Each structure stands twice: as C-alpha cells, then as structure tokens.
mmCIF file of C-alpha atoms in Angstrom:
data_model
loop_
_atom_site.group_PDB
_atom_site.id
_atom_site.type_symbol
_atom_site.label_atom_id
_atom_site.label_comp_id
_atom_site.label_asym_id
_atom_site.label_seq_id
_atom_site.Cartn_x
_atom_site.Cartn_y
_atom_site.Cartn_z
ATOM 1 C CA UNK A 26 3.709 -2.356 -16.235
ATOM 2 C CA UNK A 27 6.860 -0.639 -17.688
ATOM 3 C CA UNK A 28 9.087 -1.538 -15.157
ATOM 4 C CA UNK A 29 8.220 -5.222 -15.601
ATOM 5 C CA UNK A 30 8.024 -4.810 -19.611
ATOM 6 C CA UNK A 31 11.786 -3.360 -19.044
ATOM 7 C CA UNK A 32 12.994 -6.429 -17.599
ATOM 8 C CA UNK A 33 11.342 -8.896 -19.482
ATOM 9 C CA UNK A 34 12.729 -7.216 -22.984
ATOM 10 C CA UNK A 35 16.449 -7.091 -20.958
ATOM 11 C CA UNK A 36 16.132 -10.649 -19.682
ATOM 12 C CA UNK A 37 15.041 -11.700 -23.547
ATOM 13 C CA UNK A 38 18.547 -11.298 -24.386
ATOM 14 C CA UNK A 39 20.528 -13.444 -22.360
ATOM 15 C CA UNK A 40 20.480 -17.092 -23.486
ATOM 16 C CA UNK A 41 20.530 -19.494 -20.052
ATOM 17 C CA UNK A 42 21.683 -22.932 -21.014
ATOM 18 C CA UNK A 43 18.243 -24.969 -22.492
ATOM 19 C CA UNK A 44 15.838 -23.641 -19.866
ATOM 20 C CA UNK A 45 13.136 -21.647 -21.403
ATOM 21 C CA UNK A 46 9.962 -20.157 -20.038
ATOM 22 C CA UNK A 47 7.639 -21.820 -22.231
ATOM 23 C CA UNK A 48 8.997 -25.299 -21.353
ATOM 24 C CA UNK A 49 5.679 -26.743 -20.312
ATOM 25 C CA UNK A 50 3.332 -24.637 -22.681
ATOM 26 C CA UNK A 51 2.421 -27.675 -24.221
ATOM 27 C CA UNK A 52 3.162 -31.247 -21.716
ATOM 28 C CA UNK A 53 1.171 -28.992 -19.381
ATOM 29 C CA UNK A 54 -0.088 -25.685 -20.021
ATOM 30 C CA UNK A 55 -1.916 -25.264 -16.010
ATOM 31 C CA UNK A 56 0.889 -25.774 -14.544
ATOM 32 C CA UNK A 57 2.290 -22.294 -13.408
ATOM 33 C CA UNK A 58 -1.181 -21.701 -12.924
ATOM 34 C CA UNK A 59 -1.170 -24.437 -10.214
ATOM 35 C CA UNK A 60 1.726 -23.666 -8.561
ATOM 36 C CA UNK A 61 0.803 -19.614 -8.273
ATOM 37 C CA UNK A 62 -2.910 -21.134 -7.496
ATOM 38 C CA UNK A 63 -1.362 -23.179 -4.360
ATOM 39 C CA UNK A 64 1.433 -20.395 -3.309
ATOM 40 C CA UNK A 65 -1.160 -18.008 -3.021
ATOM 41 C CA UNK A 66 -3.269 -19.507 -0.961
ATOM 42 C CA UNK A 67 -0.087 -20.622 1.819
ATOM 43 C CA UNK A 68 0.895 -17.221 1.676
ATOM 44 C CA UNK A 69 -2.462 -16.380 2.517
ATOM 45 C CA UNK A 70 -2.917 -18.675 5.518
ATOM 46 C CA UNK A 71 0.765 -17.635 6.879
ATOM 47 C CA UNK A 72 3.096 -14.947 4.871
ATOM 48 C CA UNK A 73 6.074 -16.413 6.403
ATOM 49 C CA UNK A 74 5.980 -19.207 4.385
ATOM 50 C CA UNK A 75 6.902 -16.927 1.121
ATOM 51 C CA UNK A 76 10.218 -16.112 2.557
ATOM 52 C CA UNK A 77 10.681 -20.654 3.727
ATOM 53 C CA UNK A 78 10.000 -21.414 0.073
ATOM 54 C CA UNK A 79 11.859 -18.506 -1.546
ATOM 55 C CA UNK A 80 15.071 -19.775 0.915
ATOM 56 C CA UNK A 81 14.211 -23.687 -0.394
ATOM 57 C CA UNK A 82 15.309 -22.383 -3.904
ATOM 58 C CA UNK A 83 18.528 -20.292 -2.771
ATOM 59 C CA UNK A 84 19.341 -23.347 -0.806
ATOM 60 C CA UNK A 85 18.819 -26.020 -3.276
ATOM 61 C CA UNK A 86 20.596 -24.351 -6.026
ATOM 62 C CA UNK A 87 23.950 -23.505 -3.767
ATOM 63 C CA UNK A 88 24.472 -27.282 -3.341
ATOM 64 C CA UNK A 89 25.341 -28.923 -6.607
ATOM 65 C CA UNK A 90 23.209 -26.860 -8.453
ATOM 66 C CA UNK A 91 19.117 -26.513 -8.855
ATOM 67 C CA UNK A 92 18.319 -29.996 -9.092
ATOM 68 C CA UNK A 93 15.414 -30.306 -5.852
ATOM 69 C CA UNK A 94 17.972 -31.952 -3.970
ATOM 70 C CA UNK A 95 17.211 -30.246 -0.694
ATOM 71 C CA UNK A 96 13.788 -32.241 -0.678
ATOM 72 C CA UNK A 97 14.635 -35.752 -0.455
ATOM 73 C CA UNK A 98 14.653 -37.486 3.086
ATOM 74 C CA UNK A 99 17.075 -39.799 4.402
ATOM 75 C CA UNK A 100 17.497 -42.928 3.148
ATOM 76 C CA UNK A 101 19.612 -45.507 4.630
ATOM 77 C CA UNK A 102 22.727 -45.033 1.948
ATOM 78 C CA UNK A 103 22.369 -41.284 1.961
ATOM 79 C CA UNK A 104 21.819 -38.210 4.514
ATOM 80 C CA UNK A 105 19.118 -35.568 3.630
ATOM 81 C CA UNK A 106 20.379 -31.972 3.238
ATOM 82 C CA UNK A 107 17.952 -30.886 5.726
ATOM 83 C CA UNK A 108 20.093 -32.192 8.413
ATOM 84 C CA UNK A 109 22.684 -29.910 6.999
ATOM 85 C CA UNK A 110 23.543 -27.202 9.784
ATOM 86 C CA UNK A 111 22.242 -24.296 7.312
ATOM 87 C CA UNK A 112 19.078 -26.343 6.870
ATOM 88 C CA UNK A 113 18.088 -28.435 10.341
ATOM 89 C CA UNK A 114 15.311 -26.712 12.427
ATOM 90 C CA UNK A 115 15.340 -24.175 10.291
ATOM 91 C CA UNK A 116 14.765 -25.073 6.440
ATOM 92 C CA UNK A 117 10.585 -25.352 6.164
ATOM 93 C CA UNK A 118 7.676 -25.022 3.351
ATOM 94 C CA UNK A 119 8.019 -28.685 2.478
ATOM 95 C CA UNK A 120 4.492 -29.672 3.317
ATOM 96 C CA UNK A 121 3.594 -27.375 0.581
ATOM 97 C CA UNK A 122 6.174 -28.448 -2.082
ATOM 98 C CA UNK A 123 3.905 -31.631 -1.376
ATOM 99 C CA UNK A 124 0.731 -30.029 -1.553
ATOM 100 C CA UNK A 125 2.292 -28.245 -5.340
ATOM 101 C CA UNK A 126 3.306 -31.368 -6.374
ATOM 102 C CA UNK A 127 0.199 -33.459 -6.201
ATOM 103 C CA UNK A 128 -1.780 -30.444 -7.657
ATOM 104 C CA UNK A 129 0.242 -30.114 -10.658
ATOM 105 C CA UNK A 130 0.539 -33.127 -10.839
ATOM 106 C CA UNK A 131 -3.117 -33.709 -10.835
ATOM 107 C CA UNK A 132 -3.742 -30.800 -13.658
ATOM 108 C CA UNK A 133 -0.764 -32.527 -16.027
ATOM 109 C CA UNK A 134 -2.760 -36.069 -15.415
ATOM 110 C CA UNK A 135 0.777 -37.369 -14.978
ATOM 111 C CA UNK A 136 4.470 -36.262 -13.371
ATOM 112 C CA UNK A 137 5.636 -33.786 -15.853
ATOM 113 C CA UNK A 138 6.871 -31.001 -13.680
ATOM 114 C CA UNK A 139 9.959 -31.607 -11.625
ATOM 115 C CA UNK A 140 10.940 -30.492 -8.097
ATOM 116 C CA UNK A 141 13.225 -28.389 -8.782
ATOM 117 C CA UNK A 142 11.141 -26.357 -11.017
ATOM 118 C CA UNK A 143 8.464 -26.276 -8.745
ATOM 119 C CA UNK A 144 10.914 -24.712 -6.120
ATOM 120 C CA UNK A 145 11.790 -22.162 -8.659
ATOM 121 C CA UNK A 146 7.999 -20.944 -9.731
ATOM 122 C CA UNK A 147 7.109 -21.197 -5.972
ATOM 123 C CA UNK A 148 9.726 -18.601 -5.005
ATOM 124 C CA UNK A 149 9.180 -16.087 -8.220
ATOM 125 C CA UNK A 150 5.313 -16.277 -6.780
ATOM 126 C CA UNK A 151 6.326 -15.974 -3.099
ATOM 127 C CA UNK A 152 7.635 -12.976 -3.713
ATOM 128 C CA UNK A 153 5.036 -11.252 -5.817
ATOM 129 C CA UNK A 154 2.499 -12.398 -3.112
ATOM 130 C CA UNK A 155 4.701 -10.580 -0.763
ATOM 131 C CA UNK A 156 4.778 -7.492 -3.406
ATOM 132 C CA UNK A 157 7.595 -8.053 -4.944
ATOM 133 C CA UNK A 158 8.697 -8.117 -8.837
ATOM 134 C CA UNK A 159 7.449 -11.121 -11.281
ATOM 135 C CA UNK A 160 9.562 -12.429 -14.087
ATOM 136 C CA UNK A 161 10.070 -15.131 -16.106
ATOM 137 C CA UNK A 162 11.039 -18.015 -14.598
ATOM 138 C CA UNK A 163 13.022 -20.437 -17.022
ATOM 139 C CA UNK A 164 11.887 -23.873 -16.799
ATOM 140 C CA UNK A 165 13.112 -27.445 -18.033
ATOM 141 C CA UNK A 166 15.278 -28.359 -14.998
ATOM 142 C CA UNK A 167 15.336 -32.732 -13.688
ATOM 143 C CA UNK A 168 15.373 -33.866 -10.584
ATOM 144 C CA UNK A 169 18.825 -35.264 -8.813
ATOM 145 C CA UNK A 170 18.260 -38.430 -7.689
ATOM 146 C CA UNK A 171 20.626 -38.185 -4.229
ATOM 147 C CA UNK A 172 21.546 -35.720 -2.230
ATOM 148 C CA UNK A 173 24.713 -34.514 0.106
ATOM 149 C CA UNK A 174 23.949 -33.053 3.502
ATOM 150 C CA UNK A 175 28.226 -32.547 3.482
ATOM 151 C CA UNK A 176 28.098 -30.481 0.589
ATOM 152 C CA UNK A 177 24.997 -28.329 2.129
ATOM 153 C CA UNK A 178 27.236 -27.730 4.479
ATOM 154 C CA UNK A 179 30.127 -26.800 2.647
ATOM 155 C CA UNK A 180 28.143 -24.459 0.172
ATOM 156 C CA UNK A 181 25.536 -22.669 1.561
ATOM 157 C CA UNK A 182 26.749 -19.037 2.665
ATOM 158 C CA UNK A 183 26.827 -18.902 6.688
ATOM 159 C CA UNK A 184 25.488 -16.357 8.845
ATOM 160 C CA UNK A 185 29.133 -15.266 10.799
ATOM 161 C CA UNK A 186 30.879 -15.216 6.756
ATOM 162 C CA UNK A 187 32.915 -11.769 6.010
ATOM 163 C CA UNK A 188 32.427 -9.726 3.467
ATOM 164 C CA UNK A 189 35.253 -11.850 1.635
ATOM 165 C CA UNK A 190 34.126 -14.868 1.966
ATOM 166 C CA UNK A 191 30.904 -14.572 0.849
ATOM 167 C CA UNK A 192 32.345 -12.572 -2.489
ATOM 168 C CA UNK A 193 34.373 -15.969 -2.647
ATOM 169 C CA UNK A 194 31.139 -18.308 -2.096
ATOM 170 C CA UNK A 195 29.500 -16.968 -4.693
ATOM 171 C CA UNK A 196 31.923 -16.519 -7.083
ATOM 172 C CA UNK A 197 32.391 -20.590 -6.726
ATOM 173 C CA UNK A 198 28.448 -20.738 -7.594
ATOM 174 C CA UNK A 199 29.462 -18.227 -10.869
ATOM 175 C CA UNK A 200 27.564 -15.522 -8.813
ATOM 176 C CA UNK A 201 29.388 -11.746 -9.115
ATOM 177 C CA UNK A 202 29.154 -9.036 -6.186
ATOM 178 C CA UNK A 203 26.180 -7.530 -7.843
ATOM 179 C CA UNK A 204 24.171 -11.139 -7.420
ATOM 180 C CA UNK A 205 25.480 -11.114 -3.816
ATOM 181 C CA UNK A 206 24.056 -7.570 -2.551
ATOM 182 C CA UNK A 207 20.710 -8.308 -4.815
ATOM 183 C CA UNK A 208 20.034 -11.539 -3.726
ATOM 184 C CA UNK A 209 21.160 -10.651 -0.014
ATOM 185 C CA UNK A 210 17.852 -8.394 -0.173
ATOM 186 C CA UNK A 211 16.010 -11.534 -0.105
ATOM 187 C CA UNK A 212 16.260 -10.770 3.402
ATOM 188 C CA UNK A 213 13.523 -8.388 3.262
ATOM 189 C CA UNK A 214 11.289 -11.129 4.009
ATOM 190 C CA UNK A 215 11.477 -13.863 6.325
ATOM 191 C CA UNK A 216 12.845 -14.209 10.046
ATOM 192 C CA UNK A 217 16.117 -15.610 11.742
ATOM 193 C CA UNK A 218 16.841 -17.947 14.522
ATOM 194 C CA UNK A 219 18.555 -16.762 17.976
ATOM 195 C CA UNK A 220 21.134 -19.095 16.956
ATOM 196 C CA UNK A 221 22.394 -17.885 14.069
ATOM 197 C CA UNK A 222 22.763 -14.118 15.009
ATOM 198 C CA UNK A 223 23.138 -14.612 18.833
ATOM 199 C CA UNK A 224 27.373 -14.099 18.490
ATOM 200 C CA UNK A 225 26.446 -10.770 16.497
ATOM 201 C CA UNK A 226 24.501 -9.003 18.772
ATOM 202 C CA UNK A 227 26.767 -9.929 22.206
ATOM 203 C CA UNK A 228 30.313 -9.153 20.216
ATOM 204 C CA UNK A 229 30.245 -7.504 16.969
ATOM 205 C CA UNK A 230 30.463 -3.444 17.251
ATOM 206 C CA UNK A 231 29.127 -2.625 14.011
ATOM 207 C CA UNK A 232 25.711 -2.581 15.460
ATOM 208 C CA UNK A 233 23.004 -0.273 16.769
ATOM 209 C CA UNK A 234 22.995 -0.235 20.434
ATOM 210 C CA UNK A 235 19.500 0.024 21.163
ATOM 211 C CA UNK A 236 18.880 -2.480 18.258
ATOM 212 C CA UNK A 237 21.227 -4.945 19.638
ATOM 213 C CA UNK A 238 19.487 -4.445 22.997
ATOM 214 C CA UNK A 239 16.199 -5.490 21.409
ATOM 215 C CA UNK A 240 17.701 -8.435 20.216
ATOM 216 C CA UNK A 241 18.870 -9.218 23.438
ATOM 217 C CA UNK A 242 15.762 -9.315 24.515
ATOM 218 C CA UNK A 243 14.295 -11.672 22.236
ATOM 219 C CA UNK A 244 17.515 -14.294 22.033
ATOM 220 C CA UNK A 245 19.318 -14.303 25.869
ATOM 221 C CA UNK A 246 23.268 -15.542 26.141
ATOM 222 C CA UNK A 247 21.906 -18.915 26.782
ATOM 223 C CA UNK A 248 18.723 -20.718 25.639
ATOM 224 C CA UNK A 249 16.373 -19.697 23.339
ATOM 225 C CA UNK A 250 18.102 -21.101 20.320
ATOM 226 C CA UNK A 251 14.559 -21.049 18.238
ATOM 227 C CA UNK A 252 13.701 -17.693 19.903
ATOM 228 C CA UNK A 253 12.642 -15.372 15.786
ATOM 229 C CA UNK A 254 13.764 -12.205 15.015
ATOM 230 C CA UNK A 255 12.556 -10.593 11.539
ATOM 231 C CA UNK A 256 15.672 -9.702 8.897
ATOM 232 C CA UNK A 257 13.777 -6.667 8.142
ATOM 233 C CA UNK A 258 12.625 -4.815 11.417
ATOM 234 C CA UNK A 259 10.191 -3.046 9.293
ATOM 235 C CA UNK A 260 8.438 -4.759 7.185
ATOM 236 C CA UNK A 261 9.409 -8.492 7.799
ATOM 237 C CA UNK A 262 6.479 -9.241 5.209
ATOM 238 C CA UNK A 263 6.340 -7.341 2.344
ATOM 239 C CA UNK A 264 9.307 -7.579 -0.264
ATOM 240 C CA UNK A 265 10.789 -4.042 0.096
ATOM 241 C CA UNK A 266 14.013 -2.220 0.139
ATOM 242 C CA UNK A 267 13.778 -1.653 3.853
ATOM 243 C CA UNK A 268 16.306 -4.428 4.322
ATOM 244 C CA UNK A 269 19.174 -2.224 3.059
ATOM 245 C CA UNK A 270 17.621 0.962 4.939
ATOM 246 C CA UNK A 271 18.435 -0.944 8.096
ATOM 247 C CA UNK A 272 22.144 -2.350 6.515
ATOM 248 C CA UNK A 273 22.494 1.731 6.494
ATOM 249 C CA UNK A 274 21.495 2.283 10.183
ATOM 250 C CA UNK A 275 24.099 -0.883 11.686
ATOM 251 C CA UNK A 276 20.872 -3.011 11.864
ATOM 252 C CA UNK A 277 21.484 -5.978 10.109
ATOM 253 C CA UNK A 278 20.281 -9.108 12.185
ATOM 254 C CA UNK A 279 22.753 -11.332 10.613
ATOM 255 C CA UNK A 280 26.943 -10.714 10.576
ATOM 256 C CA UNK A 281 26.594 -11.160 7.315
ATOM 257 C CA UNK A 282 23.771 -9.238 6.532
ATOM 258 C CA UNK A 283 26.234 -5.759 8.149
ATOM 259 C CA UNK A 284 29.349 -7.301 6.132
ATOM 260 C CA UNK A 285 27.615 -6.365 2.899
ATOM 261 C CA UNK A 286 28.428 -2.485 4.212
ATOM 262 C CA UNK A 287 31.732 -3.475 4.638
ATOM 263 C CA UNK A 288 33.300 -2.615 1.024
ATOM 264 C CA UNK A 289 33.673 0.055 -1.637
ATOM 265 C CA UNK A 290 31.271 -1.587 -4.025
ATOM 266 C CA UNK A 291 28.797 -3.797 -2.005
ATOM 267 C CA UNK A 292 28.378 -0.857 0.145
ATOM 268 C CA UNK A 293 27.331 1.374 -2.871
ATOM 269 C CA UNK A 294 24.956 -0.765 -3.971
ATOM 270 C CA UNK A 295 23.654 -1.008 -0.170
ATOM 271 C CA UNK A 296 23.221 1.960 -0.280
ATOM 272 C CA UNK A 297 21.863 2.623 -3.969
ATOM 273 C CA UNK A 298 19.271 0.157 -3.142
ATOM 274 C CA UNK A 299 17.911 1.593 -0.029
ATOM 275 C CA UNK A 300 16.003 4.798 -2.219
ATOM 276 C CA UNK A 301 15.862 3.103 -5.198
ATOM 277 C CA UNK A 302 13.259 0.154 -5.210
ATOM 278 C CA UNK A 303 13.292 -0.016 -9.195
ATOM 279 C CA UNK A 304 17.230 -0.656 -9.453
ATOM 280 C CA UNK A 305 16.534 -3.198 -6.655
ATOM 281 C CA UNK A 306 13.554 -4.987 -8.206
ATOM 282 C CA UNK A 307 15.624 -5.109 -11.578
ATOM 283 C CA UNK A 308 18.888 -6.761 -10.432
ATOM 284 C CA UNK A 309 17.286 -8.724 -7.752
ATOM 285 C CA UNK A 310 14.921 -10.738 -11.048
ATOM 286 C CA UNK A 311 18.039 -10.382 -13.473
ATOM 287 C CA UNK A 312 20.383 -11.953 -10.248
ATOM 288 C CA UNK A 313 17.563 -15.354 -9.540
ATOM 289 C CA UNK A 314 17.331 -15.685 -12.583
ATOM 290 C CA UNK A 315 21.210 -16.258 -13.342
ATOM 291 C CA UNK A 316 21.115 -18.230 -9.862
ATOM 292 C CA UNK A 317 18.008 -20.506 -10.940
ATOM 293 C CA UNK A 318 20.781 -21.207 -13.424
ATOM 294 C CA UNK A 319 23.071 -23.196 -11.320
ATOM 295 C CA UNK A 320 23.889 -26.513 -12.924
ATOM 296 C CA UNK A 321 20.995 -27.583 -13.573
ATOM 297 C CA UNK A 322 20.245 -31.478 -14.627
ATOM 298 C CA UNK A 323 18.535 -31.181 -18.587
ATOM 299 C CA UNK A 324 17.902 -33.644 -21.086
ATOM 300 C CA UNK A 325 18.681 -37.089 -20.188
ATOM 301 C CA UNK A 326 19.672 -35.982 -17.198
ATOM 302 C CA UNK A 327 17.755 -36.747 -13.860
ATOM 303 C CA UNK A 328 14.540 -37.725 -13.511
ATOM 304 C CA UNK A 329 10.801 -36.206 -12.843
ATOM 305 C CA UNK A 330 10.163 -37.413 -9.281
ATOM 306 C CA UNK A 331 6.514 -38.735 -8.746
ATOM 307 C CA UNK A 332 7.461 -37.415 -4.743
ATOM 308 C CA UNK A 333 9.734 -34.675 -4.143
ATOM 309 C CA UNK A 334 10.830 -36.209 -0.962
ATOM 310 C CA UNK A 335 12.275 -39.531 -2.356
ATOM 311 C CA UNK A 336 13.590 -41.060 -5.871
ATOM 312 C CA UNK A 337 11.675 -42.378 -8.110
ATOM 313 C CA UNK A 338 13.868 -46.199 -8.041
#
C-alpha cells in the first residue's frame, strides 16, 4: 500500500496534456469496473493474453500516437496495421477488445468510452492480474478514424535494433533511456516468435550457450517460424524483474532485449532493476504512463467508435 501511495502522490504532480483519471467518473462511472471485470476473467481463461493486450497498447501508441488505430481492419482505401510486419501473425487480444467494448458499452447504455482508452485500462489491469503494479491510468483519449500499416512499420521498435537505434526510436516517440529499459521489462510477460529471434540465437555471441542451444531446439534454421519461446525463461507469467536477471546472464530472447546491456547507462539500470523490484515497479508506471501520452486525439478530435475494428462513417 505505500509503494503504490508513493507513486500515485509522485504521478499527482506531473500535468499530461487534458487526460485525467477521473474522465468518465460521471458519462460512466462502471466503466473501469468493466474493463478490469472482463480482463480478469481472459487472464483467467489464458494468462498469455495479459502480455497480447499490454503489447496492443505499446503498439498502438508508437504509430501516430494512442489513438486505437491498431484495431481497425482493412478497408478498401486503407491497410490495417495488423498487416504491419511488427503486428501480422503475431499482434492478438482483439476478440477481447470486442468483448470490452460491448460490455462497457452496455454499462454506459451508449458509446462513451473509446478504443484507445480501453487499450490503455486493459493493459494497466493485465498487468496487475499478472502481479504487477496498478496506477492511474489517464483517460479522455478519441479514436483515429484511419490507420497506416507503413507507419507501423516504420515506428514500432524491431527485434534485430541496436542499442542506438532504439535510444533513437524512442526519443522520436519523446521517450528518454529510462522509458526504454522500464518499458523493455514489459518483457517479463509474454512469449516471442521463432522468427523474430531465430538470427540471434544462430549468430549473435552475446548469448548463453546452453541457452541458445535451448532455443535451438524450439525454433530450427528453417521452419518453425510460429514455433514460442517465453521473454522471461522464468516466469513467462507473472510481471517480475526476472526479465533483467536473465539480460544479466546473456539470456535475452530478443537482440534487442541483450542490446539494452550494451551501454553505460541502460546497462545500470539493467542491472539496478534485476534486485530491485520497487525501483522497477515505480519507473515502469511513471514510464506508461508518459507513453499512454503519445499524441493522443482530445476534444474535437476523433471520434468514439461504436466498433473498435472499423469507423464509425
């Protein structure tokens, strides 16, 4: 209870554009309710969908901002970010963005929370399902009303970036080296495809034999592109700081999970992180917060979609 006083009272502080956490105390006043109500009970039923909708918010709000975006199909004039290579095959939880939406939107007796906020309650109460930290979400953000599977691809972080390119990615998204390594731990949770760290564990040499070897065994030269492999060989579902332990020991899955031990001060906090859970818990809300922060569409801005998956027009 004092840890999560601590951060409320610092997070008070900080003004973040006109999102507030009290935004729908009065158009709706079930609505986190809802949303925790309906995360709960996915995480329940599967606990790898925490980590899929906790990714759905990183990923919507590193591609013109925290707007929902990622949801919408294809439409004949415009191409869905989920076809985006960071996305396709691998991007999932939208079945219960649905099943969110059309209970909140049942408890408001109209549309009155958008997408994109939805995305940003349901990964706050992914992670506290998974153990995590709580904190307050700030609310208020529209919906966009297109999408760009080109700039998906041009924003999201990839899995072979360097050290310096990520600092550079999200620096362009207003994101420091502090929000990098915090956010990175998001990795706790969650699994990876063969295809994404299949170059790492064949070529790279900052990496733990026999861990590589296991790896080997689960994703093969060829084949086996869909072949899972947990980012935290530990505890792949509860939100920990056993992520960085393995950063420590060359066992990142991801190249650009090891990068992040690659430099004087992302290393430092690699390692700060890995034996102390409170520091990690503290920047981790303080850095999702700032994130959930992105650009977002206020005011007259956007819209409220009735479906998450297409425009209201």
């Amino acid at each position: 209870m004092f840890f999560q006083t601590l951060v409320f009272a610092a997070l008070a502080t900080t003004t973040f554009s006109t999102l507030t956490p009290n935004y729908y105390d009065y158009t709706c006043p079930n609505a986190l309710s809802t949303i925790r109500s309906v995360v709960k009970d996915a995480v329940q039923k599967e606990n790898r969908i925490g980590a899929s909708l906790l990714r759905l918010h990183f990923h919507d709000c590193f591609v013109n901002g925290c707007d929902g975006s990622l949801l919408l199909d294809s439409t004949p004039s415009m191409d869905s970010e989920k076809n985006a290579n960071p996305n396709i095959n691998s991007a999932r939880g939208f079945e219960v963005v649905d099943a969110i939406k059309q209970a909140v939107d049942e408890a408001c007796g109209k549309p009155v929370v958008s997408c994109a906020d939805i995305l940003a309650v349901a990964a706050r109460d992914s992670v506290v399902e998974l153990g995590g930290p709580s904190w307050n979400v700030r609310l208020g953000r529209k919906d966009s009303k297109t999408a760009s599977r080109a700039d998906a691809d041009a924003n999201i972080p990839g899995p072979s970036f360097s050290l310096s390119q990520l600092i550079k990615n999200f620096d362009n998204h207003g994101l420091n080296e502090k929000d990098l390594v915090a956010l990175s731990g998001a990795h706790t949770i969650g699994f990876s495809r063969c295809l994404l760290f299949r170059d790492r564990i064949y070529n790279d040499n900052n990496i733990n034999a026999n861990f590589a070897q296991q790896l080997q065994n689960i994703c093969p030269r060829e084949g086996g592109d869909s072949n899972l492999a947990p980012l935290d060989s530990v505890t792949s579902a509860k939100f920990d700081v056993a992520y960085f332990a393995d950063l420590t020991k060359k066992k990142g899955v991801l190249h650009s999970d090891q990068e992040l031990l690659n430099g004087g001060y992302t290393s430092a906090l690699v390692k700060k992180y890995r034996y102390n859970t409170r520091a990690f818990y503290y920047d981790f809300t303080k850095s999702i917060i700032k994130m959930g922060n992105i650009k977002p569409l206020t005011g007259s801005q956007g819209e409220i979609r009735s479906n998450c998956r297409k425009a209201n027009y």
